[in-house]
């Protein structure tokens, strides 16, 4: 669902932004508005971002290789992180620079009706793109709120398009504000103020995207409710008594690694343990289809070991044996 919906939202956003970018550059050529130039670069950067996300989604579908045995699912996160860099550098910093220059060296607008007409046209196209992403994301987010959805989503495409389109609509309002006040007062400073505000908005959105995609790149566990379903599926109270400990890791939006130590009866034979592991894997994949890679370690349950917790030297991020750094 998230992959199909994300692709549909990306294609809609790409089509809208390409059309908007051309119209904004035409308006800049006729009016000299720095808000139009900043918004044109913004739309061009957004178009490049959508191409990056489409390329990332395509490359992530490659089959696993001996060099990359867990596949290329995280490539979608890498391209989403590149989007935040492009949005910050090409969109945000350029707009801040243009806004500063226009405030320092203001001039009146020529043919102010060009940027106003283009901005109204852009609002319509961006609104269509935003509604497409909104409808697809609503199917994907379930009962979670929108801010929680942005933080928890494992597929980056829909959150990125939602943030970009939201920023684009707010940026268009800021551009209308700057161009409108410049046309009314004849003071070009307002056009620069609108441009500067657009730049700061883009930098803020880029920061949010960078933080969220950084977390995905580092590796996030499954949602708590998914972890609960996996635990329930592992234990059948016959061949598997309990889960001693378990870790999950997203290899990609629709690929999950599960590693668990499970307690088996003390009198189990090797054949019975092997059968128990096979059956547990089947139950987990039935409960959570995205659990693509499952590693189960059988053990005999010990209350003393459980009370002692995990071995700190065997825990990722824990101390290194021998005290080395």
XYZ file of C-alpha atoms in Angstrom:
325
model
C 0.000 0.000 0.000
C 2.670 2.542 1.013
C 4.856 1.822 -2.041
C 1.991 2.049 -4.546
C 0.521 5.145 -2.903
C 3.940 6.778 -2.614
C 4.656 6.293 -6.321
C 1.273 7.732 -7.292
C 1.843 10.782 -5.068
C 5.380 11.252 -6.453
C 4.220 11.200 -10.085
C 1.450 13.716 -9.316
C 3.885 15.989 -7.467
C 6.477 15.765 -10.265
C 3.944 16.703 -12.947
C 2.654 19.618 -10.871
C 6.074 20.973 -9.953
C 7.460 20.871 -13.497
C 4.507 22.897 -14.779
C 4.722 25.316 -11.859
C 8.493 25.800 -12.205
C 8.178 26.842 -15.854
C 5.376 29.310 -15.093
C 7.308 30.864 -12.184
C 10.436 31.423 -14.254
C 8.305 33.055 -16.971
C 6.747 35.324 -14.337
C 10.218 36.208 -13.008
C 11.407 37.093 -16.521
C 8.500 39.535 -17.018
C 8.359 41.027 -13.490
C 11.839 40.732 -11.942
C 10.256 39.444 -8.706
C 12.781 37.721 -6.423
C 9.894 35.819 -4.812
C 9.141 34.336 -8.222
C 12.777 33.424 -8.767
C 12.996 31.777 -5.325
C 9.716 29.942 -5.872
C 10.872 28.825 -9.330
C 14.063 27.370 -7.884
C 11.965 25.815 -5.092
C 9.695 24.063 -7.618
C 12.699 22.969 -9.667
C 14.341 21.545 -6.532
C 11.095 19.764 -5.626
C 10.955 18.241 -9.120
C 14.507 16.972 -8.720
C 13.590 15.588 -5.303
C 10.699 13.592 -6.726
C 12.991 12.183 -9.420
C 15.457 11.196 -6.681
C 12.736 9.385 -4.731
C 11.499 7.558 -7.833
C 15.072 6.477 -8.655
C 15.605 5.378 -5.042
C 12.420 3.304 -5.108
C 13.489 1.618 -8.341
C 17.026 0.860 -7.128
C 15.707 -0.519 -3.835
C 13.939 -3.308 -5.737
C 17.214 -4.920 -6.829
C 17.796 -8.476 -5.676
C 20.242 -9.251 -2.875
C 23.849 -10.013 -3.821
C 26.741 -11.695 -1.971
C 28.126 -8.223 -1.248
C 24.738 -6.946 -0.032
C 23.033 -10.082 1.318
C 20.143 -8.176 2.903
C 19.245 -6.413 -0.334
C 18.963 -2.737 -1.200
C 15.790 -1.726 0.639
C 17.514 1.061 2.563
C 18.437 2.802 -0.681
C 15.049 4.509 -0.435
C 16.220 6.106 2.815
C 19.487 7.280 1.240
C 17.666 9.070 -1.560
C 15.189 10.583 0.904
C 18.145 11.978 2.874
C 19.558 13.434 -0.354
C 16.198 15.179 -0.803
C 16.648 16.998 2.507
C 20.122 18.158 1.417
C 18.845 19.418 -1.949
C 15.891 21.174 -0.301
C 18.230 22.882 2.189
C 20.995 23.912 -0.215
C 19.261 24.528 -3.549
C 15.902 25.688 -2.218
C 16.377 27.162 1.242
C 19.810 28.771 1.102
C 19.244 30.192 -2.394
C 15.967 31.801 -1.292
C 17.578 33.268 1.847
C 20.362 34.772 -0.284
C 17.893 36.200 -2.817
C 15.729 37.619 -0.041
C 18.692 39.339 1.593
C 19.812 40.815 -1.741
C 16.305 42.121 -2.502
C 15.974 43.695 0.960
C 19.411 45.294 0.637
C 18.799 46.467 -2.956
C 15.009 46.733 -3.488
C 13.366 47.731 -6.757
C 9.784 47.976 -7.959
C 8.081 45.137 -9.795
C 7.417 45.268 -13.515
C 4.124 43.782 -14.703
C 3.053 42.665 -11.210
C 0.035 40.832 -12.644
C 2.349 38.129 -14.073
C 3.545 36.800 -10.700
C 0.074 37.117 -9.170
C -1.503 35.119 -11.990
C 1.199 32.466 -11.858
C 0.897 32.151 -8.078
C -2.852 31.557 -8.313
C -2.194 28.928 -11.018
C 0.513 27.340 -8.828
C -1.809 27.173 -5.806
C -4.283 25.159 -7.883
C -1.656 22.674 -9.105
C 0.048 22.342 -5.722
C -3.352 21.850 -4.110
C -4.046 18.962 -6.520
C -0.661 17.402 -5.738
C -1.178 17.843 -1.982
C -4.668 16.287 -2.075
C -3.292 13.274 -3.972
C -0.573 12.746 -1.351
C -3.059 13.401 1.477
C -5.498 10.750 0.234
C -2.770 8.138 -0.207
C -1.194 8.919 3.184
C -4.593 8.715 4.907
C -4.866 5.100 3.731
C -1.387 4.371 5.064
C -1.385 6.170 8.421
C -4.222 4.213 10.049
C -5.381 5.648 13.361
C -2.214 7.655 14.052
C -2.198 11.457 13.985
C -0.374 13.277 11.208
C 2.655 14.298 13.259
C 2.968 10.725 14.579
C 2.639 9.407 11.028
C 5.528 11.599 9.815
C 7.693 10.341 12.705
C 6.698 6.651 12.487
C 6.393 6.052 8.727
C 8.944 3.549 7.425
C 8.325 4.383 3.744
C 9.771 7.876 3.149
C 7.988 8.858 -0.071
C 4.566 9.908 1.242
C 5.877 11.905 4.257
C 8.388 13.670 1.990
C 5.728 14.642 -0.569
C 3.343 15.762 2.188
C 6.001 17.990 3.764
C 7.146 19.357 0.403
C 3.619 20.129 -0.784
C 2.670 21.683 2.560
C 5.787 23.856 2.387
C 5.039 24.732 -1.239
C 1.498 25.900 -0.428
C 2.711 28.003 2.511
C 5.545 29.345 0.327
C 3.033 30.404 -2.336
C 1.050 32.314 0.278
C 4.264 34.038 1.422
C 5.124 34.876 -2.177
C 1.639 36.339 -2.728
C 2.135 38.359 0.453
C 5.469 39.760 -0.747
C 4.382 40.448 -4.323
C 1.034 41.899 -3.257
C 2.518 44.358 -0.748
C 5.216 45.344 -3.238
C 2.575 46.054 -5.900
C 0.432 48.050 -3.449
C 3.201 50.080 -1.763
C 5.727 50.223 -4.586
C 8.394 49.152 -2.083
C 10.444 46.174 -3.313
C 11.550 45.353 0.241
C 8.326 43.386 0.760
C 9.188 41.110 -2.142
C 12.521 40.424 -0.440
C 10.815 39.761 2.901
C 8.533 37.197 1.270
C 11.529 35.545 -0.397
C 13.457 35.412 2.890
C 10.487 33.806 4.670
C 10.254 31.187 1.903
C 13.927 30.340 2.413
C 13.561 29.957 6.176
C 10.491 27.748 5.677
C 12.378 25.454 3.280
C 15.321 25.174 5.676
C 12.943 24.176 8.500
C 11.287 21.482 6.340
C 14.696 20.207 5.214
C 15.759 19.920 8.869
C 12.675 17.828 9.747
C 13.281 15.544 6.751
C 16.959 15.132 7.634
C 16.175 14.164 11.241
C 13.533 11.607 10.249
C 15.519 9.996 7.414
C 18.665 9.900 9.576
C 16.766 7.749 12.061
C 15.663 5.411 9.250
C 19.216 5.195 7.901
C 20.556 4.246 11.322
C 18.012 1.439 11.479
C 14.635 1.501 13.225
C 12.863 -1.351 14.940
C 9.353 -2.446 14.040
C 6.411 -0.615 15.564
C 5.505 -1.871 19.080
C 2.263 -3.429 17.859
C 4.177 -5.323 15.153
C 6.692 -6.515 17.756
C 3.779 -7.733 19.856
C 2.346 -9.748 16.947
C 5.740 -11.339 16.338
C 6.090 -12.325 20.006
C 2.623 -13.835 20.031
C 3.351 -15.773 16.836
C 6.651 -17.171 18.113
C 5.162 -18.755 21.233
C 2.842 -21.742 20.876
C 3.283 -23.007 24.511
C 4.107 -26.427 23.130
C 7.368 -26.454 21.199
C 8.236 -22.823 22.135
C 7.608 -21.797 25.746
C 8.523 -18.106 25.583
C 10.644 -15.435 23.916
C 13.758 -14.797 25.999
C 14.747 -11.699 24.048
C 14.172 -10.334 20.562
C 15.320 -7.551 18.262
C 13.802 -6.290 15.014
C 15.299 -4.063 12.323
C 13.823 -2.559 9.165
C 15.981 -3.470 6.172
C 13.608 -1.358 4.113
C 10.028 -0.057 4.399
C 8.562 -3.489 3.560
C 11.419 -5.704 4.775
C 11.908 -6.655 8.410
C 14.693 -8.615 10.093
C 13.747 -10.575 13.215
C 16.364 -12.049 15.562
C 15.158 -13.816 18.718
C 16.258 -16.245 21.367
C 13.399 -18.628 22.139
C 12.942 -21.047 25.027
C 12.295 -24.674 24.080
C 11.516 -27.572 26.439
C 14.632 -28.953 28.138
C 13.948 -32.487 26.943
C 13.561 -31.541 23.249
C 15.575 -33.503 20.711
C 17.509 -31.830 17.883
C 14.830 -32.897 15.417
C 12.087 -31.409 17.602
C 14.013 -28.142 18.025
C 14.514 -27.835 14.267
C 10.813 -28.505 13.674
C 9.879 -25.942 16.349
C 12.030 -23.265 14.679
C 10.569 -23.980 11.239
C 7.016 -23.829 12.583
C 7.738 -20.588 14.468
C 9.076 -18.946 11.295
C 5.912 -19.932 9.427
C 3.727 -18.429 12.179
C 5.703 -15.178 12.206
C 5.551 -14.726 8.424
C 1.822 -15.426 8.520
C 1.304 -12.798 11.242
C 3.765 -10.233 9.807
C 4.346 -10.806 6.061
C 7.148 -8.203 5.871
C 9.280 -10.356 8.238
C 11.537 -11.438 5.392
C 14.651 -12.452 7.365
C 14.219 -14.461 10.604
C 16.995 -15.811 12.821
C 15.905 -17.900 15.835
C 18.274 -19.215 18.500
C 16.901 -22.017 20.723
C 17.810 -22.013 24.414
C 16.644 -23.407 27.757
C 14.849 -20.793 29.820
C 16.559 -19.682 33.018
C 14.992 -17.176 35.417
C 18.473 -16.251 36.658
C 19.695 -15.441 33.143
C 16.579 -13.422 32.417
C 17.040 -11.430 35.621
C 20.661 -10.719 34.667
C 19.560 -9.237 31.343
C 21.429 -9.229 28.039
C 25.183 -9.611 27.977
C 26.421 -5.986 27.623
C 29.396 -7.157 25.537
C 27.036 -8.856 23.083
C 24.755 -5.834 22.763
C 25.243 -3.428 19.838
C 26.498 -0.110 21.153
C 27.699 -1.723 24.392
C 31.226 -1.828 25.793
C 34.004 -3.507 23.845
C 35.568 -6.593 25.522
C 38.945 -5.781 27.083
C 38.104 -2.115 27.551
C 39.278 -1.082 24.069
C 37.790 2.052 22.500
